[in-house]
Coordinates of N, CA and C in Angstrom, one line a residue:
M1 N 42.9 10.3 11.1 CA 42.9 8.4 11.1 C 43.2 8.4 9.6
P2 N 43.9 7.4 10.5 CA 45.0 6.7 9.2 C 44.5 6.1 7.9
K3 N 45.1 6.6 6.9 CA 44.5 5.8 5.1 C 44.1 4.6 5.5
I4 N 44.4 3.3 5.9 CA 44.3 2.1 6.2 C 43.3 2.1 6.7
V5 N 43.1 2.4 7.7 CA 41.6 2.5 9.0 C 40.8 3.4 8.0
I6 N 40.7 4.3 6.7 CA 39.6 4.2 6.4 C 39.4 3.2 5.2
C7 N 40.5 2.9 4.7 CA 40.1 2.3 3.3 C 38.9 1.0 4.0
F8 N 38.8 0.4 4.9 CA 39.0 -0.5 5.7 C 37.7 -0.1 5.9
L9 N 36.5 1.0 7.0 CA 36.2 0.9 6.8 C 35.0 1.0 5.8
L10 N 35.8 1.5 4.4 CA 34.8 1.7 3.0 C 34.8 0.5 2.7
L11 N 35.4 -0.3 2.9 CA 35.3 -1.8 2.3 C 34.2 -2.4 2.9
L12 N 34.6 -2.8 4.2 CA 33.2 -3.0 5.4 C 31.9 -2.4 5.3
S13 N 31.7 -1.2 5.0 CA 30.5 -0.5 4.0 C 29.7 -1.0 3.0
N14 N 30.7 -1.3 2.6 CA 30.3 -1.6 0.8 C 30.1 -2.8 1.2
L15 N 30.5 -4.9 2.0 CA 29.9 -5.8 2.5 C 29.2 -5.4 2.7
V16 N 28.7 -4.5 4.0 CA 27.1 -4.8 4.7 C 25.6 -3.7 3.6
F17 N 26.6 -3.7 2.0 CA 25.2 -2.7 2.1 C 25.2 -3.6 0.8
A18 N 26.2 -4.4 0.6 CA 26.1 -5.1 -0.9 C 25.2 -5.7 -0.7
D19 N 24.2 -6.3 0.1 CA 23.7 -7.5 0.5 C 22.3 -6.7 0.6
C20 N 22.1 -5.6 0.5 CA 21.0 -4.7 -0.2 C 20.3 -4.3 -0.8
P21 N 20.1 -5.1 -2.2 CA 20.5 -3.9 -3.3 C 19.6 -3.1 -3.8
T22 N 20.0 -1.8 -4.4 CA 18.9 -0.8 -4.4 C 18.4 -1.0 -5.6
E23 N 18.9 -1.1 -6.5 CA 18.4 -1.4 -8.1 C 17.2 -2.5 -8.0
K24 N 15.6 -2.1 -9.2 CA 14.8 -2.8 -9.4 C 15.1 -4.2 -9.9
A25 N 14.3 -5.3 -8.6 CA 14.2 -7.0 -8.9 C 13.1 -7.2 -9.6
Y26 N 13.3 -7.4 -10.8 CA 12.5 -8.3 -12.0 C 12.2 -6.9 -12.1
P27 N 12.5 -5.5 -12.8 CA 12.0 -4.6 -13.5 C 10.7 -4.3 -14.3
N28 N 10.6 -5.2 -15.2 CA 9.2 -5.0 -16.2 C 8.3 -5.9 -15.9
N29 N 8.3 -6.4 -14.3 CA 7.1 -7.2 -13.6 C 6.4 -5.7 -13.2
M30 N 5.2 -5.2 -13.3 CA 4.9 -4.1 -12.3 C 3.7 -5.4 -10.5
F31 N 3.6 -5.9 -11.3 CA 2.4 -6.7 -10.7 C 3.3 -8.5 -10.5
P32 N 4.3 -8.5 -9.3 CA 4.2 -9.8 -9.7 C 4.1 -10.6 -9.4
E33 N 4.2 -11.8 -9.3 CA 3.2 -13.1 -8.8 C 4.6 -13.8 -8.3
L34 N 3.8 -14.8 -7.5 CA 5.2 -15.1 -6.2 C 4.5 -17.1 -5.8
V35 N 5.0 -17.7 -6.0 CA 4.7 -19.1 -5.2 C 5.3 -20.0 -4.6
I36 N 3.9 -19.7 -3.5 CA 4.7 -20.1 -2.4 C 4.5 -21.7 -1.7
E37 N 5.7 -22.0 -2.7 CA 5.0 -23.6 -1.9 C 5.5 -23.9 -0.5
T38 N 4.5 -24.7 0.1 CA 5.3 -24.9 1.5 C 4.2 -26.6 1.9
D39 N 4.4 -27.0 2.5 CA 4.2 -28.8 2.9 C 2.7 -29.3 3.2
L40 N 1.8 -28.1 2.6 CA 0.5 -28.6 3.0 C 0.1 -28.0 1.2
G41 N 0.8 -27.2 0.7 CA 0.2 -27.0 -0.6 C 0.9 -25.7 -1.2
A42 N 0.7 -25.3 -2.3 CA 1.2 -24.2 -2.7 C 0.2 -22.8 -2.7
I43 N 0.6 -21.6 -2.4 CA 0.5 -20.5 -2.8 C 0.5 -19.8 -3.1
T44 N -0.5 -19.2 -4.3 CA -0.5 -17.9 -5.0 C -0.6 -16.9 -4.5
V45 N 0.9 -15.4 -4.8 CA 0.6 -14.1 -4.7 C 0.7 -13.3 -5.5
E46 N -0.3 -11.9 -5.6 CA 0.3 -11.3 -6.4 C 1.1 -10.1 -5.5
L47 N 1.5 -9.3 -5.9 CA 2.5 -8.3 -5.5 C 2.7 -7.1 -5.7
D48 N 1.5 -5.8 -4.9 CA 1.2 -4.9 -5.6 C 2.6 -3.9 -5.8
R49 N 3.7 -3.6 -6.6 CA 5.0 -3.1 -6.5 C 4.4 -0.8 -7.0
L50 N 2.9 -1.0 -7.1 CA 2.6 0.0 -7.4 C 2.8 1.2 -5.9
K51 N 1.4 0.5 -5.2 CA 0.8 0.8 -4.1 C 2.3 0.8 -3.1
A52 N 2.9 -0.3 -3.3 CA 4.0 -0.7 -2.2 C 5.6 -1.3 -2.4
P53 N 6.2 0.1 -3.4 CA 7.5 -0.2 -4.2 C 8.5 -0.9 -3.5
L54 N 9.1 0.1 -2.3 CA 10.0 -0.2 -1.6 C 9.6 -1.5 -0.8
T55 N 9.0 -1.7 -0.4 CA 8.3 -3.7 0.1 C 8.5 -4.2 -0.9
V56 N 7.9 -3.8 -2.0 CA 8.3 -5.2 -2.7 C 9.2 -5.0 -3.2
N57 N 9.5 -4.3 -3.6 CA 11.2 -4.9 -4.0 C 12.5 -5.3 -3.1
H58 N 12.0 -5.1 -1.8 CA 12.5 -5.0 -0.7 C 12.2 -7.0 -0.5
I59 N 10.9 -7.3 -0.8 CA 11.2 -9.0 -0.6 C 11.6 -10.2 -1.8
L60 N 11.1 -9.2 -3.7 CA 11.2 -9.5 -3.7 C 13.2 -9.5 -3.8
H61 N 13.9 -9.0 -3.5 CA 15.8 -9.6 -3.2 C 15.6 -10.6 -2.4
L62 N 14.7 -10.5 -1.2 CA 15.1 -11.8 -0.2 C 14.1 -13.3 -1.3
V63 N 13.6 -12.8 -2.1 CA 13.2 -14.0 -2.7 C 14.3 -14.4 -4.2
K64 N 15.0 -13.9 -4.7 CA 16.1 -14.1 -5.6 C 16.8 -14.4 -5.1
N65 N 17.2 -14.4 -3.6 CA 18.2 -14.9 -2.8 C 18.1 -16.0 -2.0
K66 N 16.9 -15.9 -2.2 CA 16.3 -17.3 -1.8 C 16.2 -17.9 -0.5
R67 N 16.0 -16.3 -0.1 CA 16.4 -15.9 2.1 C 14.3 -17.2 2.3
Y68 N 14.0 -17.5 1.9 CA 12.1 -18.1 2.3 C 12.8 -19.6 1.9
D69 N 13.5 -20.0 1.1 CA 13.8 -21.5 1.3 C 13.6 -21.8 2.4
N70 N 13.5 -23.2 2.3 CA 13.3 -23.9 4.1 C 13.5 -23.6 4.8
S71 N 12.0 -22.2 5.2 CA 12.1 -21.5 6.4 C 10.6 -22.4 7.3
L72 N 10.4 -21.8 8.2 CA 9.3 -22.0 9.5 C 7.7 -21.1 8.5
I73 N 7.2 -21.5 9.1 CA 6.1 -21.2 9.1 C 5.4 -21.0 11.2
H74 N 6.0 -19.8 11.6 CA 6.3 -19.6 12.9 C 4.7 -19.4 13.9
R75 N 4.3 -18.7 13.4 CA 2.9 -19.0 13.9 C 1.9 -18.6 13.2
V76 N 0.7 -19.4 14.2 CA 0.0 -19.7 12.9 C -1.6 -19.0 14.3
V77 N -2.9 -18.3 14.4 CA -3.7 -17.7 15.2 C -4.8 -17.4 14.2
P78 N -5.4 -18.7 14.2 CA -6.9 -18.8 13.9 C -7.7 -17.5 14.1
G79 N -8.3 -17.0 12.8 CA -9.0 -15.6 12.4 C -7.9 -14.9 12.5
F80 N -7.1 -14.6 12.7 CA -6.0 -13.4 12.7 C -5.9 -13.7 11.8
V81 N -3.9 -14.9 11.6 CA -3.2 -14.7 10.7 C -2.2 -15.6 10.7
I82 N -1.3 -16.2 10.1 CA 0.0 -16.9 9.9 C 0.9 -16.1 9.3
Q83 N 2.0 -16.4 10.0 CA 3.4 -16.0 10.3 C 3.8 -16.9 9.4
S84 N 5.5 -16.0 8.7 CA 7.0 -16.8 8.1 C 7.5 -15.5 8.1
G85 N 8.4 -16.3 8.3 CA 9.9 -15.4 7.3 C 10.1 -15.0 8.6
A86 N 10.6 -15.3 9.5 CA 11.6 -15.1 11.0 C 12.5 -16.0 11.0
F87 N 12.9 -17.1 10.6 CA 12.7 -17.9 10.9 C 13.4 -19.0 9.9
K88 N 14.5 -20.2 9.9 CA 14.9 -21.0 8.8 C 14.5 -22.3 9.7
A89 N 14.9 -23.4 9.4 CA 14.1 -24.5 9.7 C 15.0 -25.2 10.9
D90 N 15.8 -24.8 10.6 CA 16.9 -25.2 12.4 C 16.6 -24.7 13.2
L91 N 16.0 -23.9 13.7 CA 15.3 -22.5 14.1 C 16.3 -21.0 14.3
S92 N 17.0 -21.1 12.9 CA 17.9 -20.2 13.1 C 17.6 -19.1 12.9
E93 N 17.9 -17.5 13.0 CA 16.9 -16.3 12.3 C 17.0 -16.5 11.0
L94 N 16.5 -16.1 10.3 CA 15.7 -15.8 8.7 C 16.5 -14.5 8.4
E95 N 18.3 -14.7 7.8 CA 18.9 -14.2 7.1 C 17.8 -12.6 6.2
S96 N 18.1 -11.3 6.8 CA 17.3 -10.5 5.8 C 18.4 -9.5 4.9
C97 N 18.0 -8.5 4.5 CA 18.9 -7.8 4.4 C 18.8 -5.9 4.5
G98 N 19.1 -6.5 5.8 CA 18.2 -4.5 6.4 C 16.8 -5.1 6.8
T99 N 16.0 -3.2 7.2 CA 14.7 -3.1 7.2 C 14.4 -1.9 5.8
V100 N 12.7 -2.4 6.6 CA 12.0 -1.4 4.9 C 11.1 -0.5 5.8
V101 N 11.6 0.5 5.3 CA 9.8 1.6 5.2 C 8.7 1.3 5.4
N102 N 8.4 1.3 6.5 CA 6.7 1.2 6.5 C 5.6 2.1 5.9
E103 N 5.3 1.6 4.4 CA 4.8 2.0 3.5 C 2.7 1.6 3.9
S104 N 2.6 1.8 5.3 CA 1.4 1.2 5.3 C 0.5 2.4 5.6
G105 N 0.2 3.3 4.6 CA -0.2 4.4 4.7 C -0.9 4.6 3.6
N106 N -0.6 3.3 2.6 CA -0.7 3.2 1.3 C -2.0 3.0 0.4
G107 N -3.1 2.9 1.3 CA -4.7 2.6 0.7 C -4.9 1.3 0.6
L108 N -3.7 0.2 0.5 CA -4.0 -1.0 1.2 C -5.4 -1.8 2.1
K109 N -5.4 -2.4 2.3 CA -6.2 -2.8 3.7 C -5.4 -4.1 4.2
N110 N -5.5 -4.5 5.8 CA -5.1 -5.7 6.0 C -6.9 -7.1 5.8
T111 N -6.8 -6.5 5.2 CA -7.7 -8.1 4.5 C -7.3 -8.8 4.3
R112 N -8.6 -9.7 4.7 CA -7.9 -11.1 4.8 C -7.6 -11.6 2.8
G113 N -6.9 -13.0 3.5 CA -5.4 -13.0 2.1 C -4.6 -12.1 1.6
S114 N -5.1 -11.4 2.4 CA -3.7 -10.0 2.4 C -2.3 -10.1 3.1
L115 N -1.4 -10.0 1.9 CA 0.1 -10.0 3.1 C 1.0 -8.0 3.7
S116 N 1.2 -8.7 4.5 CA 1.7 -8.0 5.7 C 2.7 -7.9 5.9
M117 N 3.5 -7.4 5.8 CA 5.0 -7.5 6.6 C 4.9 -7.1 8.4
A118 N 5.4 -8.2 8.4 CA 5.4 -7.9 10.7 C 6.5 -6.8 11.0
R119 N 6.4 -6.5 11.9 CA 7.6 -5.9 12.2 C 7.4 -5.7 14.2
Y120 N 8.4 -4.8 14.6 CA 8.5 -4.5 15.7 C 7.9 -3.3 16.6
N121 N 7.6 -2.9 17.6 CA 6.8 -1.5 17.6 C 7.3 -0.7 17.0
D122 N 8.8 -0.5 16.6 CA 9.8 0.8 15.6 C 8.9 0.3 14.1
P123 N 7.9 1.6 14.2 CA 7.7 1.3 12.6 C 7.8 0.6 10.8
H124 N 9.7 0.9 11.6 CA 9.9 0.7 10.9 C 11.0 0.0 10.2
S125 N 10.9 -1.0 11.4 CA 11.5 -2.9 11.6 C 11.5 -4.0 10.9
A126 N 10.6 -3.9 9.8 CA 10.5 -4.6 9.2 C 11.4 -5.3 8.5
A127 N 11.5 -6.4 8.1 CA 12.7 -7.4 8.2 C 12.5 -8.5 6.7
A128 N 12.2 -9.8 7.1 CA 11.7 -10.6 6.6 C 10.5 -11.4 6.5
S129 N 9.8 -11.1 7.9 CA 9.4 -11.6 7.7 C 7.5 -11.0 7.7
F130 N 6.7 -11.7 7.3 CA 5.2 -11.6 7.0 C 4.5 -12.5 7.2
F131 N 3.0 -11.8 7.1 CA 2.1 -12.7 7.4 C 0.8 -12.3 6.1
I132 N -0.2 -13.3 6.5 CA -0.9 -14.0 4.9 C -1.9 -13.2 6.5
N133 N -3.6 -12.4 6.4 CA -4.3 -12.1 6.9 C -5.5 -13.0 7.0
L134 N -5.7 -14.2 7.9 CA -7.5 -14.9 8.0 C -8.3 -14.0 7.7
G135 N -8.7 -13.0 8.5 CA -9.6 -12.2 8.5 C -9.3 -10.7 8.1
N136 N -10.8 -10.0 8.0 CA -10.8 -8.4 7.9 C -9.6 -7.9 9.2
N137 N -8.3 -7.4 9.3 CA -8.3 -7.0 10.6 C -7.7 -5.5 10.2
D138 N -8.8 -4.6 10.4 CA -8.8 -3.1 9.9 C -7.7 -2.6 11.6
N139 N -8.0 -3.6 12.7 CA -7.3 -2.6 13.7 C -5.4 -2.8 13.3
L140 N -5.6 -3.6 12.2 CA -3.2 -3.4 11.6 C -3.5 -2.3 10.3
D141 N -4.0 -2.3 10.3 CA -5.0 -0.6 9.9 C -4.2 0.4 10.6
P142 N -3.0 1.3 9.3 CA -2.8 3.1 10.2 C -4.0 3.3 10.6
S143 N -3.5 4.6 11.3 CA -4.9 5.6 12.3 C -4.7 6.8 12.5
S144 N -5.8 7.1 13.0 CA -4.2 8.9 13.4 C -4.2 8.3 15.1
D145 N -3.9 7.3 15.1 CA -2.8 7.6 16.6 C -1.6 7.1 16.3
G146 N -0.9 6.2 14.8 CA -0.3 6.0 14.7 C 0.2 5.0 13.6
W147 N 1.2 4.5 13.1 CA 1.2 4.0 12.1 C 0.6 2.2 11.9
G148 N 0.3 1.5 10.3 CA -0.1 -0.2 10.5 C 1.1 -0.8 10.4
Y149 N 0.4 -2.0 9.7 CA 1.3 -3.4 8.7 C 1.0 -3.3 7.7
A150 N 2.4 -2.3 6.6 CA 2.2 -2.4 4.6 C 1.7 -3.6 4.5
V151 N 0.5 -3.6 3.2 CA 0.4 -4.6 3.1 C 0.9 -4.5 1.8
F152 N 1.7 -5.3 0.5 CA 2.2 -5.1 0.5 C 1.3 -6.7 -1.4
G153 N 0.9 -7.5 -1.0 CA 0.2 -7.9 -1.8 C -1.0 -9.2 -1.1
F154 N -2.0 -9.6 -2.3 CA -2.4 -10.5 -1.7 C -2.3 -11.9 -2.7
V155 N -2.8 -13.1 -1.6 CA -3.6 -14.1 -2.2 C -4.4 -14.4 -2.9
T156 N -3.7 -15.4 -4.1 CA -4.6 -15.2 -5.8 C -5.2 -16.6 -5.9
D157 N -3.9 -16.9 -5.0 CA -4.7 -18.7 -5.2 C -4.6 -19.7 -4.0
G158 N -5.5 -20.2 -4.3 CA -5.0 -21.6 -2.7 C -4.8 -20.6 -1.8
M159 N -5.8 -20.3 -1.6 CA -7.0 -19.9 -0.1 C -6.8 -20.7 0.6
D160 N -7.3 -22.0 0.3 CA -7.7 -23.2 0.9 C -6.6 -23.5 1.7
V161 N -5.7 -23.5 0.7 CA -3.9 -24.0 2.0 C -4.2 -23.3 3.0
V162 N -4.0 -22.0 3.2 CA -3.7 -21.0 3.9 C -4.8 -21.5 5.1
D163 N -6.1 -21.8 4.8 CA -7.1 -21.8 5.8 C -7.2 -23.5 6.5
N164 N -5.8 -24.3 5.6 CA -5.2 -26.0 6.8 C -4.1 -25.6 7.0
I165 N -3.8 -24.5 7.3 CA -2.5 -24.3 7.6 C -3.0 -23.0 9.1
A166 N -4.2 -22.8 8.8 CA -4.7 -22.0 10.1 C -5.4 -23.3 11.0
A167 N -5.9 -24.0 10.4 CA -6.2 -25.3 11.2 C -5.3 -26.3 12.3
V168 N -4.1 -26.1 11.8 CA -3.5 -26.4 12.4 C -3.1 -27.2 14.2
K169 N -2.3 -27.7 14.7 CA -2.4 -27.0 16.0 C -1.4 -26.6 16.7
T170 N -1.4 -25.9 17.8 CA -0.1 -25.2 17.9 C 0.2 -25.7 19.7
H171 N 1.2 -24.5 20.2 CA 1.7 -24.8 21.8 C 2.8 -23.9 21.6
Y172 N 2.6 -23.5 22.7 CA 3.6 -22.4 23.0 C 5.5 -23.0 23.2
N173 N 6.8 -22.9 22.3 CA 7.3 -23.6 21.9 C 8.6 -22.9 22.7
N174 N 9.1 -24.0 23.6 CA 10.1 -23.4 24.4 C 11.7 -22.8 23.1
Q175 N 12.2 -23.9 22.4 CA 13.8 -23.0 21.6 C 12.7 -21.4 20.9
L176 N 11.7 -21.0 20.7 CA 11.8 -20.2 20.1 C 11.3 -19.0 20.7
D177 N 10.8 -19.4 22.6 CA 10.6 -18.2 23.3 C 8.6 -18.1 22.8
A178 N 7.9 -18.6 22.1 CA 7.4 -17.9 21.4 C 5.5 -18.9 21.0
K179 N 4.6 -18.5 21.5 CA 3.6 -18.9 22.0 C 2.3 -19.2 20.0
D180 N 1.9 -20.2 19.1 CA 1.4 -20.6 18.3 C 1.9 -20.7 17.3
V181 N 3.1 -21.5 18.4 CA 3.8 -22.0 16.8 C 3.6 -23.5 16.7
P182 N 3.3 -24.0 15.4 CA 2.5 -25.5 15.2 C 3.3 -26.4 16.1
I183 N 2.5 -26.3 16.4 CA 3.5 -28.2 16.9 C 4.5 -29.1 16.2
E184 N 3.5 -29.7 14.9 CA 4.4 -29.9 13.9 C 4.6 -29.2 13.2
P185 N 6.0 -28.8 13.1 CA 6.0 -28.1 11.8 C 6.5 -27.8 10.5
L186 N 5.8 -26.8 10.2 CA 5.1 -26.4 8.2 C 6.2 -25.4 8.1
H187 N 6.6 -25.6 6.8 CA 7.7 -25.1 6.4 C 7.2 -24.5 4.4
I188 N 8.0 -23.1 4.5 CA 8.2 -22.8 3.3 C 9.1 -23.4 2.7
I189 N 8.9 -24.4 2.2 CA 9.7 -24.8 1.3 C 10.6 -24.0 0.0
S190 N 10.0 -23.3 -0.7 CA 10.4 -22.9 -1.3 C 9.4 -21.3 -1.7
I191 N 9.6 -20.3 -2.0 CA 9.0 -18.7 -2.8 C 9.8 -18.7 -4.2
K192 N 8.9 -18.8 -5.6 CA 9.5 -18.0 -6.6 C 8.2 -18.0 -6.9
V193 N 9.4 -16.5 -7.9 CA 8.5 -15.9 -9.3 C 8.3 -16.7 -10.0
K194 N 7.2 -16.8 -9.8 CA 6.0 -17.4 -11.1 C 6.0 -16.7 -12.6

């Protein structure tokens, strides 16, 4: 293989992986707090770096790069979850920096007020989308049958805001080809480290 092609491939791989830093974000903060500012008010969450170190670091890098700013709360299922982190306000896909290893076996449970990573059938496909549990969803925890959905934090303030979001009217959205989408768009205005 010509040297110029090898150099180009090395440069390209550096560009691809440069967006997914491996160094620890906010290294002196074991339990970082985030303020999620939404159209309906603020939600404060505490992340558990001890139990979900890879997931928390992944989320913190996305927050640091303002990836969640001006994004949609795109799924609301009363009694189950509210979900965000997949789409920007203009309905374009929210950019992540790769996927994160599933840490669902960390002992944290999908209880009311917990934050978990959304994913596809592949257990290690979580990228940027996350949800807040509205109830105790033990069916989302790992079992002898398979992987669960990785819990990485908990709401510490603003559960009333979460419940207000859970009460909005939803419908099938043709543009997203998805059900349970709020009729009136709801946004995450910003997520910041407290």
